PDB file of C-alpha atoms and ligand atoms in Angstrom:
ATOM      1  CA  UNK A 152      73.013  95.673 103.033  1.00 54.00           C
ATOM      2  CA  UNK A 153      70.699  96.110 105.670  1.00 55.00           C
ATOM      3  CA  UNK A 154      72.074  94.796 108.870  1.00 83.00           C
ATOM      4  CA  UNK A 155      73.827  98.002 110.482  1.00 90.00           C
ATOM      5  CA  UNK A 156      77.111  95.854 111.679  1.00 89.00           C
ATOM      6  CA  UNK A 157      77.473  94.351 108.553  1.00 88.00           C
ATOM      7  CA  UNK A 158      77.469  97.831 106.470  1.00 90.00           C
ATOM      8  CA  UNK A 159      79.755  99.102 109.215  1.00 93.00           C
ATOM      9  CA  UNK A 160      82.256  95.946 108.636  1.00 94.00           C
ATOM     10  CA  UNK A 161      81.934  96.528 104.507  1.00 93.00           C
ATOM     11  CA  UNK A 162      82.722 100.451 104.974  1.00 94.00           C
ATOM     12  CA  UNK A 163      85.697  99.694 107.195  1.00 95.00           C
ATOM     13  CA  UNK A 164      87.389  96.718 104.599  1.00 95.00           C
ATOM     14  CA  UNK A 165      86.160  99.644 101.546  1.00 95.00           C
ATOM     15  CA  UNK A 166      88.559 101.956 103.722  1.00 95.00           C
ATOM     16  CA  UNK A 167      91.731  99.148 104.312  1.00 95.00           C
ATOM     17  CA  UNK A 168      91.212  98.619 100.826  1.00 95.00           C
ATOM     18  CA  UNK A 169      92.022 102.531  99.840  1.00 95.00           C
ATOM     19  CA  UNK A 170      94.841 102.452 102.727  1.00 94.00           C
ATOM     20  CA  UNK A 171      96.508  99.578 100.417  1.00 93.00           C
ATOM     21  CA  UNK A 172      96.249 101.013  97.377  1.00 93.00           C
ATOM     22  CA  UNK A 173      94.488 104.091  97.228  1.00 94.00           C
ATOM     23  CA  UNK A 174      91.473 102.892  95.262  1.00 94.00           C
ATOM     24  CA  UNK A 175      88.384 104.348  97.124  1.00 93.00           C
ATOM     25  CA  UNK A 176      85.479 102.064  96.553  1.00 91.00           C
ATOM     26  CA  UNK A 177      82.100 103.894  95.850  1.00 87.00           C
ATOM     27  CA  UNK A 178      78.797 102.666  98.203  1.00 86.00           C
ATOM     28  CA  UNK A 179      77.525 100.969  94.659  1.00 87.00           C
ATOM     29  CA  UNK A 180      81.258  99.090  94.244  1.00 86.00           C
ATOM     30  CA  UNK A 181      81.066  97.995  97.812  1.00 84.00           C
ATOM     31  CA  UNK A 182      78.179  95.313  97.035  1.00 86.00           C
ATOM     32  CA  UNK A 183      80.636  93.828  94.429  1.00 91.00           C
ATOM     33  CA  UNK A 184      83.432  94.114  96.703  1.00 93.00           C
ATOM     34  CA  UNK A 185      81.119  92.055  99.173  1.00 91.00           C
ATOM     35  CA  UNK A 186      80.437  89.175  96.103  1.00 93.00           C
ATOM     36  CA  UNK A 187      84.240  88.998  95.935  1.00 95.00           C
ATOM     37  CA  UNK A 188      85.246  88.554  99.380  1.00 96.00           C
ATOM     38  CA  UNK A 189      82.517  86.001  99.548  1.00 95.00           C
ATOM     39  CA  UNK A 190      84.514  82.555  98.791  1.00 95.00           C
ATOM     40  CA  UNK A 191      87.118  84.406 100.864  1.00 95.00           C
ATOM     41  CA  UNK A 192      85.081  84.200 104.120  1.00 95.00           C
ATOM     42  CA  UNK A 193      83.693  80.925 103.584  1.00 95.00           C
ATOM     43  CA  UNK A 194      87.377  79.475 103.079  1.00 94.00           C
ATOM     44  CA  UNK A 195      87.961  80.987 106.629  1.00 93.00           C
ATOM     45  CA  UNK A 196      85.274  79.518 107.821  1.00 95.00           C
ATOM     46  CA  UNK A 197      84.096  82.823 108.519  1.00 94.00           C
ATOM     47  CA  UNK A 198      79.914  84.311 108.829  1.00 92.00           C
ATOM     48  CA  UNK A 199      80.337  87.914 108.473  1.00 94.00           C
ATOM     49  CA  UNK A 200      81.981  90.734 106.964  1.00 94.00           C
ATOM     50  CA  UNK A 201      82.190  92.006 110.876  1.00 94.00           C
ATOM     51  CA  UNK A 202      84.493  88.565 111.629  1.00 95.00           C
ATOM     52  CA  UNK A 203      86.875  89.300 108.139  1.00 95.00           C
ATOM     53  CA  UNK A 204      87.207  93.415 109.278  1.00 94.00           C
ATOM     54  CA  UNK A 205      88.073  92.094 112.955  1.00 92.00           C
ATOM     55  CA  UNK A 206      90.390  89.501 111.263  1.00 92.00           C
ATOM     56  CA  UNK A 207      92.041  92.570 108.785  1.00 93.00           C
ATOM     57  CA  UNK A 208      92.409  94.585 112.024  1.00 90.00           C
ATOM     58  CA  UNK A 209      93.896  92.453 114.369  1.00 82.00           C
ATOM     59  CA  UNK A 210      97.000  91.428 115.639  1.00 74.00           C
ATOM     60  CA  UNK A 211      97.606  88.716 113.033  1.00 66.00           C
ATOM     61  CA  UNK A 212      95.885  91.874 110.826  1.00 62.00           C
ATOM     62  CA  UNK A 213      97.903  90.217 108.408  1.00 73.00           C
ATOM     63  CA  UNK A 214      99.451  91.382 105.938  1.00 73.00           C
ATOM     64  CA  UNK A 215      99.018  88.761 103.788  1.00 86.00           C
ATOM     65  CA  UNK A 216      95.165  88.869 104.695  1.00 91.00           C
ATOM     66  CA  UNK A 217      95.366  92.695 103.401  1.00 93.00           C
ATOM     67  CA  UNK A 218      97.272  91.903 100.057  1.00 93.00           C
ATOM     68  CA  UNK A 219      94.995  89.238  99.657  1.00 94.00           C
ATOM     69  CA  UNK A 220      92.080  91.295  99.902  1.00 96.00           C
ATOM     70  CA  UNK A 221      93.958  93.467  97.045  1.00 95.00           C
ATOM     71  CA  UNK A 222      94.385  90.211  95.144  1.00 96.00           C
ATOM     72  CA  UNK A 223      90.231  90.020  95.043  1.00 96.00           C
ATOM     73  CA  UNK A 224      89.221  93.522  94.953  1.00 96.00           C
ATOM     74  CA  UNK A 225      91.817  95.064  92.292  1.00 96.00           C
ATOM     75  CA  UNK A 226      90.615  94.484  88.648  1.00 94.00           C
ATOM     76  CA  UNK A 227      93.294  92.761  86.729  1.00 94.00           C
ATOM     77  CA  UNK A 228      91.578  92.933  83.515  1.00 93.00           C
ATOM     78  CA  UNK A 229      94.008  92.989  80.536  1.00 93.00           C
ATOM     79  CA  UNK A 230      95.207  91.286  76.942  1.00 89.00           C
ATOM     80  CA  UNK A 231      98.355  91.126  74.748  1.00 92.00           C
ATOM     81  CA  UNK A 232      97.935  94.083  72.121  1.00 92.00           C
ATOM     82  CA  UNK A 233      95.199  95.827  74.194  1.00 93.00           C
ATOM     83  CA  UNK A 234      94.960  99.174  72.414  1.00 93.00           C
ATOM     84  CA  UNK A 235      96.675  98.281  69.246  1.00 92.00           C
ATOM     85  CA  UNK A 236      96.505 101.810  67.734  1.00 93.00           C
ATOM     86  CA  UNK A 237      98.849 102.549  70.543  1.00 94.00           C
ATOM     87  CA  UNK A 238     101.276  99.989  69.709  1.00 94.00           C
ATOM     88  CA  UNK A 239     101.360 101.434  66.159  1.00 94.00           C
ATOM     89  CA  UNK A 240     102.142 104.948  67.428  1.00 93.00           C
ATOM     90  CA  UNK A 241     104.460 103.625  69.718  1.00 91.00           C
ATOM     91  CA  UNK A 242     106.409 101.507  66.778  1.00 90.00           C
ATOM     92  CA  UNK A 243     106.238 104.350  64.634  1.00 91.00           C
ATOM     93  CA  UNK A 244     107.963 107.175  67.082  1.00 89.00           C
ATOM     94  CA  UNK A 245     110.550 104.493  68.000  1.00 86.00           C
ATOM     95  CA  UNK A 246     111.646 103.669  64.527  1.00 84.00           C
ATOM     96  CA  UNK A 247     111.537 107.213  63.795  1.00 84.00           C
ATOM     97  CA  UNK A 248     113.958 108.151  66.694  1.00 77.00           C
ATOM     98  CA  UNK A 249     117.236 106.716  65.599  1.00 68.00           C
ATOM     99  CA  UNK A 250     118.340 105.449  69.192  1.00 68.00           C
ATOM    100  CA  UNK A 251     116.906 101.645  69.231  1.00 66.00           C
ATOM    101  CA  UNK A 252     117.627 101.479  72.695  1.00 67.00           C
ATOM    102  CA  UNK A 253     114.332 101.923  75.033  1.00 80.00           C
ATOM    103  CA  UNK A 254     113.455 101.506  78.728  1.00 89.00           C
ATOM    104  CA  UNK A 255     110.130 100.868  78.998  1.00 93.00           C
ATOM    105  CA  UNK A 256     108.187 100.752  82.260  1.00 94.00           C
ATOM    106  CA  UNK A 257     104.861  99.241  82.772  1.00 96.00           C
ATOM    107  CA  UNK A 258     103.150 100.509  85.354  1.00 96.00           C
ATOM    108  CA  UNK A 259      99.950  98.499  86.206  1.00 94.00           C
ATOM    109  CA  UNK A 260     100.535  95.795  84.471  1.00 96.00           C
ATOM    110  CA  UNK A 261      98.188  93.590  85.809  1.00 95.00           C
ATOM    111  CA  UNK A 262      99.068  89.595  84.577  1.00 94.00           C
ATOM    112  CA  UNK A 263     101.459  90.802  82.431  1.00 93.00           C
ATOM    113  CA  UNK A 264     100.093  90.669  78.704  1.00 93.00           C
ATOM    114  CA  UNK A 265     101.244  94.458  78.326  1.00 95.00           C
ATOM    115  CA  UNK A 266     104.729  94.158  79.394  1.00 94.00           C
ATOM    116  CA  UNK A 267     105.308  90.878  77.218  1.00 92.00           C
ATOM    117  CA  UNK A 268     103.686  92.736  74.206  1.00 93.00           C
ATOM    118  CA  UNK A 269     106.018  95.310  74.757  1.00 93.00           C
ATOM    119  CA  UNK A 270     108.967  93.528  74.833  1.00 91.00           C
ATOM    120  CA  UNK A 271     107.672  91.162  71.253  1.00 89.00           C
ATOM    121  CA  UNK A 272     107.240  94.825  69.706  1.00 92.00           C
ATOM    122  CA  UNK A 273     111.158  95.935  70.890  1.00 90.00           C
ATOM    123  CA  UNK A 274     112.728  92.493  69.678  1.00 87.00           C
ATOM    124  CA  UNK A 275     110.892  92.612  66.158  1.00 88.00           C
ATOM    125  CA  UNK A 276     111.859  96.173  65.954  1.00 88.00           C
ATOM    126  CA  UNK A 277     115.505  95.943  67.321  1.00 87.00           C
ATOM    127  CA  UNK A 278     116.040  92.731  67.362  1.00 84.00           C
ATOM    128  CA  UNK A 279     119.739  92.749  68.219  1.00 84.00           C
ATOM    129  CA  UNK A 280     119.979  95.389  70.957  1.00 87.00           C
ATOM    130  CA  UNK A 281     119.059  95.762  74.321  1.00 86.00           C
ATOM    131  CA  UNK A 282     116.287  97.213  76.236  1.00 89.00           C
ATOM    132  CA  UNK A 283     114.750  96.856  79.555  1.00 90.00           C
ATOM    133  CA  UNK A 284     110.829  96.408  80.215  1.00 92.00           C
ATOM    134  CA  UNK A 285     109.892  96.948  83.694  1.00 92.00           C
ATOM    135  CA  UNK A 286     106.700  95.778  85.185  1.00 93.00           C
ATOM    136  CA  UNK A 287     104.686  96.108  88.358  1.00 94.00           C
ATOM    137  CA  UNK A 288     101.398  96.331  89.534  1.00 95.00           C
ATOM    138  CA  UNK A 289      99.875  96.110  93.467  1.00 95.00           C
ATOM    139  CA  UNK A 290      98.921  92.818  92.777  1.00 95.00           C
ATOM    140  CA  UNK A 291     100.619  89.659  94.066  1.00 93.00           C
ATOM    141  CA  UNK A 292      98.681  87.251  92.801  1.00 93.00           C
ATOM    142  CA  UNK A 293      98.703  89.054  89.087  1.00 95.00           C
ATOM    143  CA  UNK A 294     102.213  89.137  89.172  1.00 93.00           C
ATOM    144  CA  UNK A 295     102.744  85.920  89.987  1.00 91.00           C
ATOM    145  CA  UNK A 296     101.045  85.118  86.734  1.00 90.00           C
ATOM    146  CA  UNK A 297     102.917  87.633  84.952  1.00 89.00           C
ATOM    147  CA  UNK A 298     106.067  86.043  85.786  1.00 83.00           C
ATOM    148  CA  UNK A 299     105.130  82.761  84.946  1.00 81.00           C
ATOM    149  CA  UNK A 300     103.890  84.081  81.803  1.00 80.00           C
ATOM    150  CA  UNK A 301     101.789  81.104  80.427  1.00 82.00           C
ATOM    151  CA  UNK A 302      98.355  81.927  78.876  1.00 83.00           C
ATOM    152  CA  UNK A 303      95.112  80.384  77.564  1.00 79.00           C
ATOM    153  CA  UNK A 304      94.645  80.221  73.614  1.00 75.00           C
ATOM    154  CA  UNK A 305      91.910  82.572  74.148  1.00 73.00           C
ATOM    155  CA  UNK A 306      94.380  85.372  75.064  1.00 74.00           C
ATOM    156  CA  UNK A 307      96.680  85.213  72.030  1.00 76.00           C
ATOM    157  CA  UNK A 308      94.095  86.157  69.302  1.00 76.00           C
ATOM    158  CA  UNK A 309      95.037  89.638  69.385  1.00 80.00           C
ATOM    159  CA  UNK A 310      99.060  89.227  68.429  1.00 83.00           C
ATOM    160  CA  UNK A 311     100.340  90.047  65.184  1.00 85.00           C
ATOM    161  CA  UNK A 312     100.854  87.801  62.843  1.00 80.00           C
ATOM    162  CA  UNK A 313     104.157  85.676  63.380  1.00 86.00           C
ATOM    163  CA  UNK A 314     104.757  86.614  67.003  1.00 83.00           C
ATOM    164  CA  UNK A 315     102.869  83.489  68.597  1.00 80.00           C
ATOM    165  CA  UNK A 316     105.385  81.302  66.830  1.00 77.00           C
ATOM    166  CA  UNK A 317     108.617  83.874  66.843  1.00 78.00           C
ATOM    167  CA  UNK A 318     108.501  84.541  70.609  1.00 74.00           C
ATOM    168  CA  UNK A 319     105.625  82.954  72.787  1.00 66.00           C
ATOM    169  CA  UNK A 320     107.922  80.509  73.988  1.00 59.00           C
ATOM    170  CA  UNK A 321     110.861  83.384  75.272  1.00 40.00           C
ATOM    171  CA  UNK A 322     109.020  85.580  77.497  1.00 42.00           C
ATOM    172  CA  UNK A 323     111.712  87.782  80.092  1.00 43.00           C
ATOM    173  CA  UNK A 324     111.310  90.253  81.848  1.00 38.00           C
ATOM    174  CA  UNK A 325     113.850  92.348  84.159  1.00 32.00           C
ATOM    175  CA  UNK A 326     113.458  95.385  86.291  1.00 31.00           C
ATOM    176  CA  UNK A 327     115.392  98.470  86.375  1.00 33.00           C
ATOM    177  CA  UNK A 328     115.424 101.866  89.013  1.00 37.00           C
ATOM    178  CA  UNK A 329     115.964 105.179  87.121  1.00 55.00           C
ATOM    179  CA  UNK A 330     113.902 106.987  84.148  1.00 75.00           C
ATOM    180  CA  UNK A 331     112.061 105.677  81.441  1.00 81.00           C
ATOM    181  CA  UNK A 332     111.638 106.430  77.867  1.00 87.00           C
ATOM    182  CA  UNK A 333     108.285 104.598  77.926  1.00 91.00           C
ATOM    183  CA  UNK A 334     105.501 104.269  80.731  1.00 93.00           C
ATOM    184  CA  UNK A 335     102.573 102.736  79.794  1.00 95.00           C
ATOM    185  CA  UNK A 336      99.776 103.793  82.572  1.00 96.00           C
ATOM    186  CA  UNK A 337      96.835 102.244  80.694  1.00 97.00           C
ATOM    187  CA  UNK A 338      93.120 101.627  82.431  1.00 96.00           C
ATOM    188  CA  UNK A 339      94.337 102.197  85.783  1.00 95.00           C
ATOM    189  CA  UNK A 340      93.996 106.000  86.800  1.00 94.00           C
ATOM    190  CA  UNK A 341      90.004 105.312  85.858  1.00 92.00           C
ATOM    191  CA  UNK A 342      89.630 103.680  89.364  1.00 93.00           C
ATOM    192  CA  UNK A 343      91.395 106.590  91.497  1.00 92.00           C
ATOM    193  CA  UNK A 344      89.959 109.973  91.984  1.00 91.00           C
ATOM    194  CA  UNK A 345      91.167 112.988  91.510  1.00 88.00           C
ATOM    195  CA  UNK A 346      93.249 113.615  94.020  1.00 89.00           C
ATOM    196  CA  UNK A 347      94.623 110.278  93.497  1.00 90.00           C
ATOM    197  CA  UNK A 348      95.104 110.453  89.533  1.00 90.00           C
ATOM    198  CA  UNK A 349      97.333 113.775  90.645  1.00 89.00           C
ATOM    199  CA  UNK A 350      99.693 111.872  93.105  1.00 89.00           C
ATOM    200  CA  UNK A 351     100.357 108.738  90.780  1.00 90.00           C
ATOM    201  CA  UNK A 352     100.805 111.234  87.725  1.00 91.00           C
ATOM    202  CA  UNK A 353     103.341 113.200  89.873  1.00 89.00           C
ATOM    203  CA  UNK A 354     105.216 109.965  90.674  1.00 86.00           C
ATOM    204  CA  UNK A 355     105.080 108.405  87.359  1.00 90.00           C
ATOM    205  CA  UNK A 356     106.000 111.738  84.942  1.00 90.00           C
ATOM    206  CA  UNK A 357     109.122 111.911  87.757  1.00 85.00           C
ATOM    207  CA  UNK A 358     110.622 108.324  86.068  1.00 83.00           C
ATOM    208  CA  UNK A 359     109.537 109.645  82.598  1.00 88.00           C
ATOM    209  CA  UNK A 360     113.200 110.761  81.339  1.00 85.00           C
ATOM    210  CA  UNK A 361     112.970 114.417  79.322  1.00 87.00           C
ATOM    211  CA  UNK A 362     110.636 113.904  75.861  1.00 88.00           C
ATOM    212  CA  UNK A 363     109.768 110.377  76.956  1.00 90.00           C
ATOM    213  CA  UNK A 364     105.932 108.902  76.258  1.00 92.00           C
ATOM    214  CA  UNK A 365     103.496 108.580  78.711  1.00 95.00           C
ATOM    215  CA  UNK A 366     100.295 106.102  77.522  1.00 96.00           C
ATOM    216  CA  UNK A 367      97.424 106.143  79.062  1.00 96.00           C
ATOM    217  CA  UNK A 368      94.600 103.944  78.455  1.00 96.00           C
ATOM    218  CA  UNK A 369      92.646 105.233  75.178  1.00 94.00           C
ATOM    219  CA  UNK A 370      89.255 106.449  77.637  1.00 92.00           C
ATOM    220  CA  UNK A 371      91.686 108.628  79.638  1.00 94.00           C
ATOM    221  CA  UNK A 372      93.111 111.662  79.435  1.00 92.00           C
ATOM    222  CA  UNK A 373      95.253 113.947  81.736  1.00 91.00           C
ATOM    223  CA  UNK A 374      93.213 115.631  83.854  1.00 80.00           C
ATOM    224  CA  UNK A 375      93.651 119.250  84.020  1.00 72.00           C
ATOM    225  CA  UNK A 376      96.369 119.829  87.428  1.00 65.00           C
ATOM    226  CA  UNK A 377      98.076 116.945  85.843  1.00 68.00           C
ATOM    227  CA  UNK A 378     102.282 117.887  85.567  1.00 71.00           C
ATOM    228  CA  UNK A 379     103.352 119.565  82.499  1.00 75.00           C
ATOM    229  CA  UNK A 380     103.237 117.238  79.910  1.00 90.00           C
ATOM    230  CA  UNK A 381     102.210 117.488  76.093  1.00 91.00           C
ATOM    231  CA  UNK A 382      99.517 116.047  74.399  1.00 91.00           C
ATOM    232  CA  UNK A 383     101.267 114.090  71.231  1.00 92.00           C
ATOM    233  CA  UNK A 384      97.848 112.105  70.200  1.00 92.00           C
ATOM    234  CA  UNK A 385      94.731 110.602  72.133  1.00 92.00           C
ATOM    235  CA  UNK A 386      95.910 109.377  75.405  1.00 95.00           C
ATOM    236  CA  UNK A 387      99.453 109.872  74.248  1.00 95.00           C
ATOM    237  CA  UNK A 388     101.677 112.528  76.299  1.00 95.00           C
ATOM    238  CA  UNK A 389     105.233 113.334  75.917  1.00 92.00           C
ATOM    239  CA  UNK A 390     106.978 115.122  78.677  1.00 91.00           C
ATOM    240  CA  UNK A 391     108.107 118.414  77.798  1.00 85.00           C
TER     241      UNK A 391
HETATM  242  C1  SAM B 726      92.536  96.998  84.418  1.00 82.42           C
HETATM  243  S1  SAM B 726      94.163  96.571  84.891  1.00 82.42           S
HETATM  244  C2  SAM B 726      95.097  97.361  83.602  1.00 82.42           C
HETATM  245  C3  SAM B 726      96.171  96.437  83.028  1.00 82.42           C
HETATM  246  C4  SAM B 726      96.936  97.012  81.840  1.00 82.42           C
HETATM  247  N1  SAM B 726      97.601  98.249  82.161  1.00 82.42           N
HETATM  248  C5  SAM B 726      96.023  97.189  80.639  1.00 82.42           C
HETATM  249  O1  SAM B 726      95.666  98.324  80.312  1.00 82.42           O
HETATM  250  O2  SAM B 726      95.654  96.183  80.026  1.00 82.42           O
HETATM  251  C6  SAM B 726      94.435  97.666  86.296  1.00 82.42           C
HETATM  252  C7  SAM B 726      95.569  97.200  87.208  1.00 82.42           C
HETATM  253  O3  SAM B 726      95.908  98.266  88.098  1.00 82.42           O
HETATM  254  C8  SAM B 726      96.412  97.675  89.277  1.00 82.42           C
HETATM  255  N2  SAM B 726      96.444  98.663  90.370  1.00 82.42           N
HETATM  256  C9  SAM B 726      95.402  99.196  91.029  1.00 82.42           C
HETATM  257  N3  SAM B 726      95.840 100.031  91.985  1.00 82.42           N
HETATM  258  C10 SAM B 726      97.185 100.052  91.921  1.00 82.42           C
HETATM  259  C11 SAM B 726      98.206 100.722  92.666  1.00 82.42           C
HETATM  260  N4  SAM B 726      97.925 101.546  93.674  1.00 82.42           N
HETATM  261  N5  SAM B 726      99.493 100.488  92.333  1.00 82.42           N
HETATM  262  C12 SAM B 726      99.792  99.633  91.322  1.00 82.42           C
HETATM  263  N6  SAM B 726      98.880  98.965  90.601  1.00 82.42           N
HETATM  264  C13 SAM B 726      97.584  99.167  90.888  1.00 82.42           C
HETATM  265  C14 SAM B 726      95.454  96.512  89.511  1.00 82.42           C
HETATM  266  O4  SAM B 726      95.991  95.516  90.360  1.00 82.42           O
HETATM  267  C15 SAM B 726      95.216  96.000  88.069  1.00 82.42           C
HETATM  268  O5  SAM B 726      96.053  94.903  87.768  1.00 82.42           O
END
């Protein structure tokens, strides 16, 4: 990006973008950021990336126009069973601990594929009592598809045998204040740094109730400041 105005307008939507949602986006992310926003500006009808900056800034600065810009520049990558060694550790602690009941929490949960495998794992384990999986993520538009919960073929291969035709069809979901047994954090803290990692961890391990599991995704780790937690396997924490 050449044009002086133009890099200007890309470093100032890079630095609403981090205001939203605390993602900073590198000089190398911003060209991708700019391919994103592209179909965005020509549905405006809009030439630059000075006219969409003015347009985030002004008085109809628009917040909608700002979670929309979240909407494209947040990566809502994710599939049912994503990580399945997880799921195994996670089926094998919660047999092992007596109490069926869990409260899960995920946190990121992009379109939703980790919060309804979550759930398929609680009802085949405990089918008859109750739980609660919780679900957000910054994203609008990938909650939106969460909730309706309907999916291409293409993203089923990965469920375990049976659970297409036991439960596709009886996706819920509810949400629930207070602490969590569970929190699945997975492939999210990669695109923070660190002082950012430190601040969700804080805020996350806070909802995690006494000896409950914190998952991260299986490339990331704690990083050293991180609260006092303890390492139970890769990417798996417990809070002490
Ligand atoms: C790659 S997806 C991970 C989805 C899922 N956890 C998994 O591992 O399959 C990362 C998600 O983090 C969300 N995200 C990014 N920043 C966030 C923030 N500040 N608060 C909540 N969610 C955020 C994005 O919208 C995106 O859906």
């Amino acid at each position: 990006m050449s044009d002086a105005p133009e890099a200007r307008a890309a470093l100032r939507i890079a630095r609403i973008f981090e205001e939203e949602c605390g993602i900073r986006l590198s000089a190398h992310k911003r060209e991708m950021m700019v391919a994103r926003l592209n179909p965005r500006l020509r549905s405006l009808g809009l030439g630059s990336l000075a006219e969409y900056a003015a347009l985030l800034d002004g008085p109809r600065g628009s917040t909608d126009e700002r979670q929309l810009l979240v909407d494209k520049l947040t990566t809502n990558e994710t599939y049912f069973f994503r990580e399945p060694a997880q799921f195994t550790f996670l089926r094998e602690r919660l047999l092992g601990r007596g109490t069926p009941v869990a409260r899960v929490w995920c946190a990121a949960c992009a379109t939703g594929e980790e919060p309804y495998s979550v759930a398929m794992l609680l009802l085949d384990l405990f089918p008859r009592e109750s739980f609660t999986v919780a679900a957000s993520d910054i994203s609008e538009h990938a909650l939106g598809r969460a909730s309706e919960g309907i999916y291409p073929q293409a993203r089923l291969e990965q469920l375990p045998e049976g659970y297409l035709r036991r439960f596709f069809l009886e996706g819920t979901g509810s949400y629930a204040l207070g602490q969590f047994d569970v929190v699945f954090l997975r492939n999210v803290l990669i695109y923070f740094d660190a002082e950012g990692k430190h601040g969700i961890l804080e805020r996350v391990v806070d909802r995690l109730a006494p000896g409950g599991i914190l998952l991260l995704g299986l490339a990331e780790a704690l990083p050293p400041r991180a609260p006092a937690m303890v390492r139970v396997s890769r990417s798996i924490y417990a809070r002490s």
